[in-house]
Amino acid sequence: MTLVIEGCAVATVDPAGTEYRDGHVVVRGNRIAAVGPGRAPEVQGGNRIDGRGCLLTPGLVNTHHHLYQWVTRGLAADATLFEWLTTLYPIWAGIDADATRVAATGALASLARTGCTTTTDHHYLFPRDAGDLLGATIEAAAQVGLRFHPTRGSMDLGQSAGGLPPDSVVEALDDILVASQDAVSRWHDPTFDSMLRIGLAPCSPFSVSPELLRESATLARELGVRLHTHAAETLDEHDYCLRTHGCTPAAYLEQLGWVGPDVWYAHGIHLDDDAIATLARTGTGVAHCPTSNARIGCGVARTADLLAAGVPVGLGVDGAASNESSSLIEEPRNALLFARQRGGPSALTVRTALELATIGGARTLGRAAEIGSLEPGKLADLALWRLDGPAHAGIEDPVTALILGAAPPLAALVVNGRIVVRDGEIRTIDEAATGRDVARAQAALVAKAG
Ligand SMILES: [Zn+2]
């Protein structure tokens, strides 16, 4: 099956930053066969998309999310992170496989509509007898059609042991390790073309024990999968680590083996110069989530310093309970705005913002060889943005229109060579039915918590 897109501006985000004012891409099967200027070479048969008025970019990569939160949006809207968590934990304790599948479908559909072709999920909440929650998210991702990097998350430090979550949503260390191993052996696909890779992800320093962090790191390295956790998100967490462990969250994680090219942290806001140097030296990545960070008011990450040091940085929408819009294309814009507000006008360029959302995310997930730029031989994950409507027409530079303009509609979203969105409509699911399912699941979950 061949797909040709032509007549569009193209931002390849390759190492040379190659762009074409008028260019094309040819997709054969699930791979990019050619990218270049002008019309595409004659191809027999196949599908042809007229890209006039559009900008073609690599599909966006979302490096941090909690899909289940799609059915708990709008709660604790004006709270601090710790207040927000303690409001939401009792509601989250009621989730089951059905609510998780419905939530994930809604969240993934919204990601697809905002240019995302690869997303991770940090699912750390496994109430007893709730069913196969990880399986439910995997089913939803297969249905919507996105490339998926879910993590088997965990919490083992309940309130009675000095942690933040209620005891009913934490698990025993041994059970977590068995479930983690099981998830990897059931689902993890390490191949180049993989649509599904599993990682291990204890939730955060204040909801898991040091033993769980250490054992998870050992297990992940035995199994050859990646490690993810929340780190340096708030000053409350910083103070908790100083009080409980006598060091910063970054130093604590380093002591437990949580640095390396196979590790990425969500947020990484409150990092000192030493911590940034450690991340750079070890190749540890950061999922920068500017919208969520601002929604909770927990600080602005040192994005320019992280990049200058050589730390892999991707972008994330984070869970929808702390980012109701979950619009991935708004993240490079907010990353740019916040970086400049913090570091001045040259802190982050428009094109670096696009890199963060694409190749930066791919690097953070360990997939820079396969996705994140438009180059022959890479997987065909593409976003074709419509820029000829009144909101964008006449903006001088198409990349600037995409990053600084309003979120544009998609003419097409292609994942692994398959068209998932066409002319603003998701082809793989019934969006109206998904909306009804989400509203029903949300009402039931809130009612359950009483
Ligand atoms: Zn998060």
Tab-separated table of C-alpha atoms and ligand atoms in Angstrom:
chain	number	residue	atom	x	y	z
A	1	MET	CA	0.000	0.000	0.000
A	2	THR	CA	1.432	3.348	-1.094
A	3	LEU	CA	0.440	6.794	0.143
A	4	VAL	CA	1.612	10.046	-1.442
A	5	ILE	CA	1.170	13.459	0.192
A	6	GLU	CA	2.260	16.407	-1.957
A	7	GLY	CA	1.829	20.120	-2.525
A	8	CYS	CA	2.449	20.914	1.158
A	9	ALA	CA	5.164	22.655	3.121
A	10	VAL	CA	7.329	20.029	4.836
A	11	ALA	CA	9.288	20.345	8.095
A	12	THR	CA	11.260	17.108	8.296
A	13	VAL	CA	12.913	17.817	11.699
A	14	ASP	CA	15.875	15.751	10.425
A	15	PRO	CA	19.359	16.469	11.894
A	16	ALA	CA	19.965	19.201	9.278
A	17	GLY	CA	16.552	20.789	9.900
A	18	THR	CA	15.586	20.296	6.235
A	19	GLU	CA	12.384	22.051	5.178
A	20	TYR	CA	10.564	22.435	1.854
A	21	ARG	CA	8.195	25.273	1.049
A	22	ASP	CA	6.512	22.884	-1.414
A	23	GLY	CA	7.313	19.231	-1.005
A	24	HIS	CA	6.139	15.648	-0.808
A	25	VAL	CA	6.413	12.412	1.084
A	26	VAL	CA	5.938	8.882	-0.212
A	27	VAL	CA	4.903	6.138	2.230
A	28	ARG	CA	5.203	2.455	1.368
A	29	GLY	CA	3.583	0.111	3.852
A	30	ASN	CA	4.440	1.452	7.299
A	31	ARG	CA	7.689	3.201	6.284
A	32	ILE	CA	8.632	6.507	4.726
A	33	ALA	CA	10.056	5.767	1.250
A	34	ALA	CA	10.906	9.308	0.109
A	35	VAL	CA	10.769	12.943	1.226
A	36	GLY	CA	11.706	15.846	-1.022
A	37	PRO	CA	10.877	19.087	-2.801
A	38	GLY	CA	8.260	19.546	-5.525
A	39	ARG	CA	5.911	16.856	-6.791
A	40	ALA	CA	6.323	13.231	-5.815
A	41	PRO	CA	7.737	10.829	-8.402
A	42	GLU	CA	5.016	8.963	-10.351
A	43	VAL	CA	3.726	6.115	-8.220
A	44	GLN	CA	1.417	3.456	-9.637
A	45	GLY	CA	-1.873	3.177	-7.752
A	46	GLY	CA	-2.099	3.882	-4.058
A	47	ASN	CA	-3.620	6.772	-2.190
A	48	ARG	CA	-2.813	10.420	-2.987
A	49	ILE	CA	-3.487	13.340	-0.639
A	50	ASP	CA	-3.459	16.904	-1.979
A	51	GLY	CA	-1.543	18.788	0.713
A	52	ARG	CA	-1.938	22.317	-0.688
A	53	GLY	CA	-2.450	24.826	2.139
A	54	CYS	CA	-0.972	22.413	4.676
A	55	LEU	CA	2.234	21.790	6.640
A	56	LEU	CA	3.517	18.241	6.982
A	57	THR	CA	5.466	17.411	10.162
A	58	PRO	CA	6.437	14.243	11.971
A	59	GLY	CA	3.603	12.993	14.193
A	60	LEU	CA	3.882	14.410	17.709
A	61	VAL	CA	5.151	12.251	20.579
A	62	ASN	CA	3.489	12.489	23.992
A	63	THR	CA	5.916	11.443	26.726
A	64	HIS	CA	3.700	11.638	29.821
A	65	HIS	CA	0.013	10.923	30.398
A	66	HIS	CA	-2.473	9.184	32.685
A	67	LEU	CA	-5.210	8.116	30.291
A	68	TYR	CA	-7.611	6.941	33.013
A	69	GLN	CA	-7.933	10.538	34.255
A	70	TRP	CA	-10.055	11.379	31.207
A	71	VAL	CA	-13.117	10.431	33.308
A	72	THR	CA	-12.039	12.655	36.255
A	73	ARG	CA	-11.518	16.044	34.616
A	74	GLY	CA	-12.493	19.361	36.186
A	75	LEU	CA	-12.215	18.245	39.813
A	76	ALA	CA	-10.149	20.154	42.432
A	77	ALA	CA	-9.754	22.835	39.779
A	78	ASP	CA	-8.152	25.358	42.150
A	79	ALA	CA	-6.071	23.055	44.396
A	80	THR	CA	-2.353	22.474	45.015
A	81	LEU	CA	-0.905	19.164	43.807
A	82	PHE	CA	-1.086	17.455	47.204
A	83	GLU	CA	-4.677	18.764	47.806
A	84	TRP	CA	-5.603	17.752	44.268
A	85	LEU	CA	-4.207	14.237	44.802
A	86	THR	CA	-5.974	13.736	48.118
A	87	THR	CA	-9.294	14.851	46.533
A	88	LEU	CA	-8.875	12.564	43.540
A	89	TYR	CA	-7.416	9.380	45.060
A	90	PRO	CA	-10.774	8.289	46.608
A	91	ILE	CA	-12.505	8.781	43.235
A	92	TRP	CA	-9.732	7.041	41.314
A	93	ALA	CA	-10.028	4.131	43.772
A	94	GLY	CA	-13.331	3.243	42.046
A	95	ILE	CA	-11.963	2.715	38.530
A	96	ASP	CA	-12.417	-0.625	36.797
A	97	ALA	CA	-11.492	-2.045	33.398
A	98	ASP	CA	-14.564	-0.627	31.679
A	99	ALA	CA	-14.064	2.931	32.999
A	100	THR	CA	-10.361	2.707	32.117
A	101	ARG	CA	-11.080	1.559	28.540
A	102	VAL	CA	-13.660	4.330	28.028
A	103	ALA	CA	-11.334	6.962	29.537
A	104	ALA	CA	-8.389	5.804	27.443
A	105	THR	CA	-10.463	5.869	24.255
A	106	GLY	CA	-11.527	9.475	24.927
A	107	ALA	CA	-8.006	10.553	25.850
A	108	LEU	CA	-6.400	8.844	22.858
A	109	ALA	CA	-8.987	10.297	20.478
A	110	SER	CA	-8.192	13.770	21.777
A	111	LEU	CA	-4.466	13.136	21.330
A	112	ALA	CA	-5.035	11.951	17.759
A	113	ARG	CA	-7.023	15.112	17.006
A	114	THR	CA	-4.090	17.228	18.200
A	115	GLY	CA	-1.401	15.574	16.095
A	116	CYS	CA	-0.179	12.783	18.362
A	117	THR	CA	0.976	9.558	16.731
A	118	THR	CA	2.871	8.006	19.674
A	119	THR	CA	1.880	8.266	23.291
A	120	THR	CA	2.980	6.829	26.556
A	121	ASP	CA	0.671	6.128	29.503
A	122	HIS	CA	1.653	6.107	33.157
A	123	HIS	CA	-0.946	3.906	34.810
A	124	TYR	CA	-0.130	3.439	38.493
A	125	LEU	CA	-3.546	2.793	39.994
A	126	PHE	CA	-4.599	-0.840	40.367
A	127	PRO	CA	-7.433	-1.137	42.930
A	128	ARG	CA	-8.056	-4.721	44.036
A	129	ASP	CA	-10.488	-6.690	41.816
A	130	ALA	CA	-10.655	-3.841	39.263
A	131	GLY	CA	-9.919	-6.170	36.316
A	132	ASP	CA	-7.244	-5.918	33.632
A	133	LEU	CA	-6.657	-2.150	33.568
A	134	LEU	CA	-3.447	-2.195	31.544
A	135	GLY	CA	-5.111	-4.511	29.034
A	136	ALA	CA	-8.016	-2.049	28.794
A	137	THR	CA	-5.712	0.830	27.808
A	138	ILE	CA	-3.902	-1.380	25.289
A	139	GLU	CA	-7.228	-2.376	23.745
A	140	ALA	CA	-8.205	1.316	23.460
A	141	ALA	CA	-4.895	2.279	21.825
A	142	ALA	CA	-5.225	-0.528	19.277
A	143	GLN	CA	-8.748	0.634	18.469
A	144	VAL	CA	-7.879	4.332	18.077
A	145	GLY	CA	-4.702	3.322	16.232
A	146	LEU	CA	-1.886	5.154	18.024
A	147	ARG	CA	1.626	3.837	18.677
A	148	PHE	CA	1.565	3.057	22.371
A	149	HIS	CA	4.148	2.984	25.179
A	150	PRO	CA	2.125	2.199	28.316
A	151	THR	CA	3.893	1.671	31.596
A	152	ARG	CA	3.004	-0.771	34.340
A	153	GLY	CA	2.972	1.769	37.156
A	154	SER	CA	2.672	1.128	40.867
A	155	MET	CA	2.274	2.484	44.391
A	156	ASP	CA	3.190	0.593	47.578
A	157	LEU	CA	3.292	3.400	50.161
A	158	GLY	CA	-0.207	4.002	51.532
A	159	GLN	CA	-1.277	6.498	54.179
A	160	SER	CA	-0.690	4.041	57.030
A	161	ALA	CA	2.979	3.805	55.965
A	162	GLY	CA	3.485	7.570	55.650
A	163	GLY	CA	2.595	7.895	51.938
A	164	LEU	CA	-0.059	10.076	50.323
A	165	PRO	CA	-2.463	7.574	48.636
A	166	PRO	CA	-5.161	5.721	50.599
A	167	ASP	CA	-4.211	2.133	51.491
A	168	SER	CA	-6.970	0.732	49.229
A	169	VAL	CA	-5.138	1.753	46.047
A	170	VAL	CA	-1.626	0.577	46.904
A	171	GLU	CA	-0.256	-2.909	46.212
A	172	ALA	CA	2.325	-5.158	47.866
A	173	LEU	CA	5.870	-4.981	46.461
A	174	ASP	CA	5.956	-8.660	45.411
A	175	ASP	CA	2.586	-8.425	43.652
A	176	ILE	CA	3.800	-5.370	41.731
A	177	LEU	CA	6.946	-7.128	40.540
A	178	VAL	CA	4.999	-10.204	39.403
A	179	ALA	CA	2.457	-8.026	37.553
A	180	SER	CA	5.258	-5.974	35.973
A	181	GLN	CA	7.033	-9.054	34.669
A	182	ASP	CA	3.729	-10.451	33.408
A	183	ALA	CA	2.909	-7.213	31.548
A	184	VAL	CA	6.260	-7.222	29.772
A	185	SER	CA	6.050	-10.886	28.775
A	186	ARG	CA	2.462	-10.518	27.540
A	187	TRP	CA	2.755	-7.316	25.550
A	188	HIS	CA	6.215	-5.813	25.090
A	189	ASP	CA	7.329	-5.729	21.459
A	190	PRO	CA	10.962	-4.547	21.115
A	191	THR	CA	11.061	-4.628	17.284
A	192	PHE	CA	11.798	-1.574	15.088
A	193	ASP	CA	8.175	-1.388	13.873
A	194	SER	CA	6.714	-1.879	17.348
A	195	MET	CA	3.281	-0.377	18.031
A	196	LEU	CA	3.421	-1.453	21.693
A	197	ARG	CA	6.231	-1.220	24.226
A	198	ILE	CA	5.886	-1.593	27.984
A	199	GLY	CA	7.855	0.313	30.648
A	200	LEU	CA	7.914	0.109	34.440
A	201	ALA	CA	6.821	3.176	36.384
A	202	PRO	CA	6.544	3.415	40.178
A	203	CYS	CA	4.424	6.525	40.683
A	204	SER	CA	6.458	9.113	42.636
A	205	PRO	CA	8.826	9.437	45.603
A	206	PHE	CA	5.927	10.129	48.008
A	207	SER	CA	3.789	7.139	46.987
A	208	VAL	CA	6.362	4.343	46.654
A	209	SER	CA	9.024	2.774	48.851
A	210	PRO	CA	12.756	2.918	48.068
A	211	GLU	CA	12.670	-0.893	47.766
A	212	LEU	CA	10.067	-0.677	45.009
A	213	LEU	CA	12.170	1.858	43.096
A	214	ARG	CA	15.314	-0.249	43.439
A	215	GLU	CA	13.627	-3.562	42.567
A	216	SER	CA	11.768	-2.034	39.615
A	217	ALA	CA	15.031	-0.693	38.194
A	218	THR	CA	16.668	-4.106	38.511
A	219	LEU	CA	13.704	-5.866	36.911
A	220	ALA	CA	13.394	-3.363	34.051
A	221	ARG	CA	17.066	-3.827	33.199
A	222	GLU	CA	16.724	-7.623	33.281
A	223	LEU	CA	13.764	-7.371	30.922
A	224	GLY	CA	15.242	-4.651	28.696
A	225	VAL	CA	12.412	-2.136	29.187
A	226	ARG	CA	12.383	1.545	30.164
A	227	LEU	CA	11.837	3.224	33.538
A	228	HIS	CA	9.604	6.185	34.232
A	229	THR	CA	8.458	8.113	37.315
A	230	HIS	CA	7.351	11.557	38.468
A	231	ALA	CA	10.301	13.568	39.794
A	232	ALA	CA	10.980	17.126	40.962
A	233	GLU	CA	7.426	18.246	40.197
A	234	THR	CA	6.626	20.356	43.281
A	235	LEU	CA	8.321	22.009	46.238
A	236	ASP	CA	6.112	19.833	48.510
A	237	GLU	CA	7.792	16.770	46.985
A	238	HIS	CA	11.205	18.418	47.360
A	239	ASP	CA	10.510	19.059	51.069
A	240	TYR	CA	9.130	15.521	51.531
A	241	CYS	CA	12.357	14.011	50.159
A	242	LEU	CA	14.574	16.264	52.266
A	243	ARG	CA	12.566	15.332	55.366
A	244	THR	CA	12.223	11.608	54.647
A	245	HIS	CA	15.421	10.758	52.775
A	246	GLY	CA	17.723	13.660	53.621
A	247	CYS	CA	18.322	14.631	49.983
A	248	THR	CA	16.628	16.104	46.912
A	249	PRO	CA	14.322	13.927	44.763
A	250	ALA	CA	16.972	13.817	42.008
A	251	ALA	CA	19.750	12.718	44.382
A	252	TYR	CA	17.399	10.140	45.934
A	253	LEU	CA	16.552	8.642	42.533
A	254	GLU	CA	20.212	8.583	41.501
A	255	GLN	CA	21.118	6.648	44.678
A	256	LEU	CA	18.498	4.020	43.765
A	257	GLY	CA	19.836	3.473	40.242
A	258	TRP	CA	17.249	5.679	38.578
A	259	VAL	CA	19.518	7.406	36.065
A	260	GLY	CA	20.575	6.254	32.604
A	261	PRO	CA	19.581	6.331	28.945
A	262	ASP	CA	16.716	3.940	29.786
A	263	VAL	CA	15.130	6.330	32.342
A	264	TRP	CA	12.890	9.344	31.871
A	265	TYR	CA	11.288	11.554	34.524
A	266	ALA	CA	7.977	13.362	34.290
A	267	HIS	CA	8.303	17.118	34.962
A	268	GLY	CA	11.864	17.670	36.242
A	269	ILE	CA	11.024	21.213	37.389
A	270	HIS	CA	12.911	21.690	40.663
A	271	LEU	CA	16.351	20.517	39.513
A	272	ASP	CA	19.563	22.201	40.622
A	273	ASP	CA	22.674	22.518	38.435
A	274	ASP	CA	24.177	19.291	39.815
A	275	ALA	CA	21.017	17.342	39.016
A	276	ILE	CA	20.914	18.707	35.456
A	277	ALA	CA	24.581	17.746	34.991
A	278	THR	CA	23.799	14.218	36.240
A	279	LEU	CA	20.858	13.848	33.850
A	280	ALA	CA	23.040	15.030	30.955
A	281	ARG	CA	25.961	12.753	31.853
A	282	THR	CA	23.741	9.689	32.199
A	283	GLY	CA	21.359	10.384	29.287
A	284	THR	CA	18.331	10.472	31.602
A	285	GLY	CA	15.368	12.126	29.872
A	286	VAL	CA	12.688	14.572	30.972
A	287	ALA	CA	9.011	14.715	29.934
A	288	HIS	CA	8.262	18.435	30.145
A	289	CYS	CA	4.549	19.106	30.761
A	290	PRO	CA	4.162	22.899	30.669
A	291	THR	CA	0.347	23.098	30.638
A	292	SER	CA	-0.135	20.705	33.544
A	293	ASN	CA	2.650	22.386	35.517
A	294	ALA	CA	0.968	25.764	35.078
A	295	ARG	CA	-2.527	24.356	35.814
A	296	ILE	CA	-1.236	23.111	39.170
A	297	GLY	CA	1.042	26.108	39.624
A	298	CYS	CA	4.040	24.023	40.599
A	299	GLY	CA	6.756	25.902	38.722
A	300	VAL	CA	8.401	26.291	35.321
A	301	ALA	CA	10.964	23.714	34.209
A	302	ARG	CA	14.489	24.881	33.278
A	303	THR	CA	13.963	23.789	29.670
A	304	ALA	CA	16.708	25.958	28.154
A	305	ASP	CA	19.235	24.758	30.760
A	306	LEU	CA	18.235	21.111	30.240
A	307	LEU	CA	18.674	21.456	26.473
A	308	ALA	CA	21.952	23.364	26.775
A	309	ALA	CA	23.300	20.563	28.958
A	310	GLY	CA	22.226	17.931	26.409
A	311	VAL	CA	19.436	16.279	28.402
A	312	PRO	CA	16.860	14.471	26.210
A	313	VAL	CA	13.624	16.483	26.573
A	314	GLY	CA	10.189	15.557	25.235
A	315	LEU	CA	6.775	17.075	25.857
A	316	GLY	CA	3.737	15.647	27.613
A	317	VAL	CA	0.148	16.687	28.200
A	318	ASP	CA	0.134	14.836	31.563
A	319	GLY	CA	-3.123	13.396	32.903
A	320	ALA	CA	-6.332	15.154	31.914
A	321	ALA	CA	-7.266	15.766	35.554
A	322	SER	CA	-4.494	18.400	35.547
A	323	ASN	CA	-4.836	19.389	31.873
A	324	GLU	CA	-8.440	19.260	30.767
A	325	SER	CA	-7.625	20.205	27.148
A	326	SER	CA	-4.872	17.578	26.694
A	327	SER	CA	-4.078	19.192	23.363
A	328	LEU	CA	-0.603	17.999	22.429
A	329	ILE	CA	-0.060	20.731	19.825
A	330	GLU	CA	-0.478	23.351	22.579
A	331	GLU	CA	2.498	21.923	24.493
A	332	PRO	CA	5.305	23.182	22.198
A	333	ARG	CA	3.644	26.610	22.257
A	334	ASN	CA	3.432	26.644	26.042
A	335	ALA	CA	6.964	25.252	26.361
A	336	LEU	CA	8.192	28.145	24.240
A	337	LEU	CA	6.169	30.795	26.092
A	338	PHE	CA	7.186	29.611	29.547
A	339	ALA	CA	10.852	29.147	28.590
A	340	ARG	CA	10.982	32.708	27.247
A	341	GLN	CA	9.145	34.081	30.252
A	342	ARG	CA	11.767	32.424	32.419
A	343	GLY	CA	14.914	32.877	30.332
A	344	GLY	CA	14.287	35.740	27.923
A	345	PRO	CA	13.543	35.974	24.185
A	346	SER	CA	16.265	33.580	22.999
A	347	ALA	CA	15.540	30.815	25.534
A	348	LEU	CA	13.648	28.628	23.030
A	349	THR	CA	13.099	29.027	19.281
A	350	VAL	CA	9.978	28.078	17.349
A	351	ARG	CA	11.862	25.256	15.628
A	352	THR	CA	13.311	23.922	18.870
A	353	ALA	CA	9.749	23.810	20.216
A	354	LEU	CA	8.739	21.632	17.237
A	355	GLU	CA	11.795	19.429	17.838
A	356	LEU	CA	10.778	18.910	21.482
A	357	ALA	CA	7.332	17.733	20.354
A	358	THR	CA	8.728	15.297	17.770
A	359	ILE	CA	12.345	14.043	17.759
A	360	GLY	CA	12.858	15.155	21.381
A	361	GLY	CA	9.957	12.950	22.455
A	362	ALA	CA	11.243	10.073	20.325
A	363	ARG	CA	14.661	10.383	21.972
A	364	THR	CA	13.072	10.495	25.438
A	365	LEU	CA	11.264	7.217	24.689
A	366	GLY	CA	14.357	5.601	23.159
A	367	ARG	CA	12.913	5.579	19.633
A	368	ALA	CA	14.844	8.267	17.797
A	369	ALA	CA	15.959	5.732	15.171
A	370	GLU	CA	12.366	4.840	14.276
A	371	ILE	CA	10.152	7.918	14.708
A	372	GLY	CA	10.253	11.678	15.378
A	373	SER	CA	11.458	12.945	11.972
A	374	LEU	CA	10.549	12.534	8.306
A	375	GLU	CA	13.415	10.529	6.825
A	376	PRO	CA	13.405	7.596	4.404
A	377	GLY	CA	13.398	4.278	6.277
A	378	LYS	CA	11.684	5.653	9.371
A	379	LEU	CA	8.177	4.639	10.387
A	380	ALA	CA	5.373	6.560	8.664
A	381	ASP	CA	3.974	8.659	11.526
A	382	LEU	CA	2.889	11.987	10.004
A	383	ALA	CA	0.729	14.984	10.824
A	384	LEU	CA	-0.659	17.136	8.004
A	385	TRP	CA	-1.847	20.457	9.468
A	386	ARG	CA	-4.339	22.661	7.610
A	387	LEU	CA	-3.001	26.220	7.600
A	388	ASP	CA	-5.147	27.891	4.925
A	389	GLY	CA	-8.147	28.737	7.109
A	390	PRO	CA	-8.706	32.274	8.400
A	391	ALA	CA	-6.837	31.548	11.656
A	392	HIS	CA	-3.548	30.738	9.905
A	393	ALA	CA	-3.631	32.002	6.298
A	394	GLY	CA	-1.091	34.766	5.817
A	395	ILE	CA	1.130	33.871	8.783
A	396	GLU	CA	4.531	34.253	7.124
A	397	ASP	CA	6.181	30.979	8.085
A	398	PRO	CA	4.235	27.686	8.317
A	399	VAL	CA	6.230	26.372	11.299
A	400	THR	CA	5.574	29.638	13.157
A	401	ALA	CA	1.884	29.360	12.220
A	402	LEU	CA	1.788	25.851	13.723
A	403	ILE	CA	3.645	26.657	16.929
A	404	LEU	CA	2.482	30.193	17.708
A	405	GLY	CA	-0.908	30.239	15.948
A	406	ALA	CA	-4.132	28.684	17.198
A	407	ALA	CA	-4.209	24.877	17.254
A	408	PRO	CA	-4.894	24.051	13.574
A	409	PRO	CA	-7.177	21.298	12.286
A	410	LEU	CA	-5.606	18.171	10.833
A	411	ALA	CA	-5.994	17.404	7.157
A	412	ALA	CA	-4.585	13.967	7.972
A	413	LEU	CA	-2.874	11.996	10.710
A	414	VAL	CA	-0.996	8.883	9.627
A	415	VAL	CA	0.227	6.305	12.137
A	416	ASN	CA	2.418	3.439	10.953
A	417	GLY	CA	1.249	4.103	7.389
A	418	ARG	CA	-2.465	4.028	8.291
A	419	ILE	CA	-4.738	7.088	8.045
A	420	VAL	CA	-6.255	7.627	11.527
A	421	VAL	CA	-7.600	11.193	11.038
A	422	ARG	CA	-8.775	12.626	7.724
A	423	ASP	CA	-10.211	16.133	7.258
A	424	GLY	CA	-10.602	16.579	11.009
A	425	GLU	CA	-12.530	13.323	11.564
A	426	ILE	CA	-11.186	10.281	13.384
A	427	ARG	CA	-11.768	7.280	11.139
A	428	THR	CA	-11.153	4.542	13.663
A	429	ILE	CA	-13.831	5.207	16.294
A	430	ASP	CA	-17.314	6.719	16.659
A	431	GLU	CA	-16.478	10.028	18.366
A	432	ALA	CA	-20.058	10.885	19.383
A	433	ALA	CA	-20.511	7.483	21.022
A	434	THR	CA	-17.154	7.882	22.775
A	435	GLY	CA	-18.300	11.229	24.192
A	436	ARG	CA	-21.488	9.652	25.556
A	437	ASP	CA	-19.519	6.748	27.067
A	438	VAL	CA	-17.082	9.160	28.762
A	439	ALA	CA	-19.890	11.231	30.302
A	440	ARG	CA	-21.602	8.066	31.591
A	441	ALA	CA	-18.380	6.623	33.070
A	442	GLN	CA	-17.480	9.948	34.719
A	443	ALA	CA	-20.905	10.277	36.386
A	444	ALA	CA	-20.814	6.663	37.613
A	445	LEU	CA	-17.294	7.034	39.031
A	446	VAL	CA	-18.038	10.246	40.930
A	447	ALA	CA	-21.315	8.768	42.254
A	448	LYS	CA	-19.448	5.650	43.446
A	449	ALA	CA	-17.104	7.786	45.565
A	450	GLY	CA	-20.204	9.285	47.230
B	1	ZN	ZN	1.751	12.791	35.830
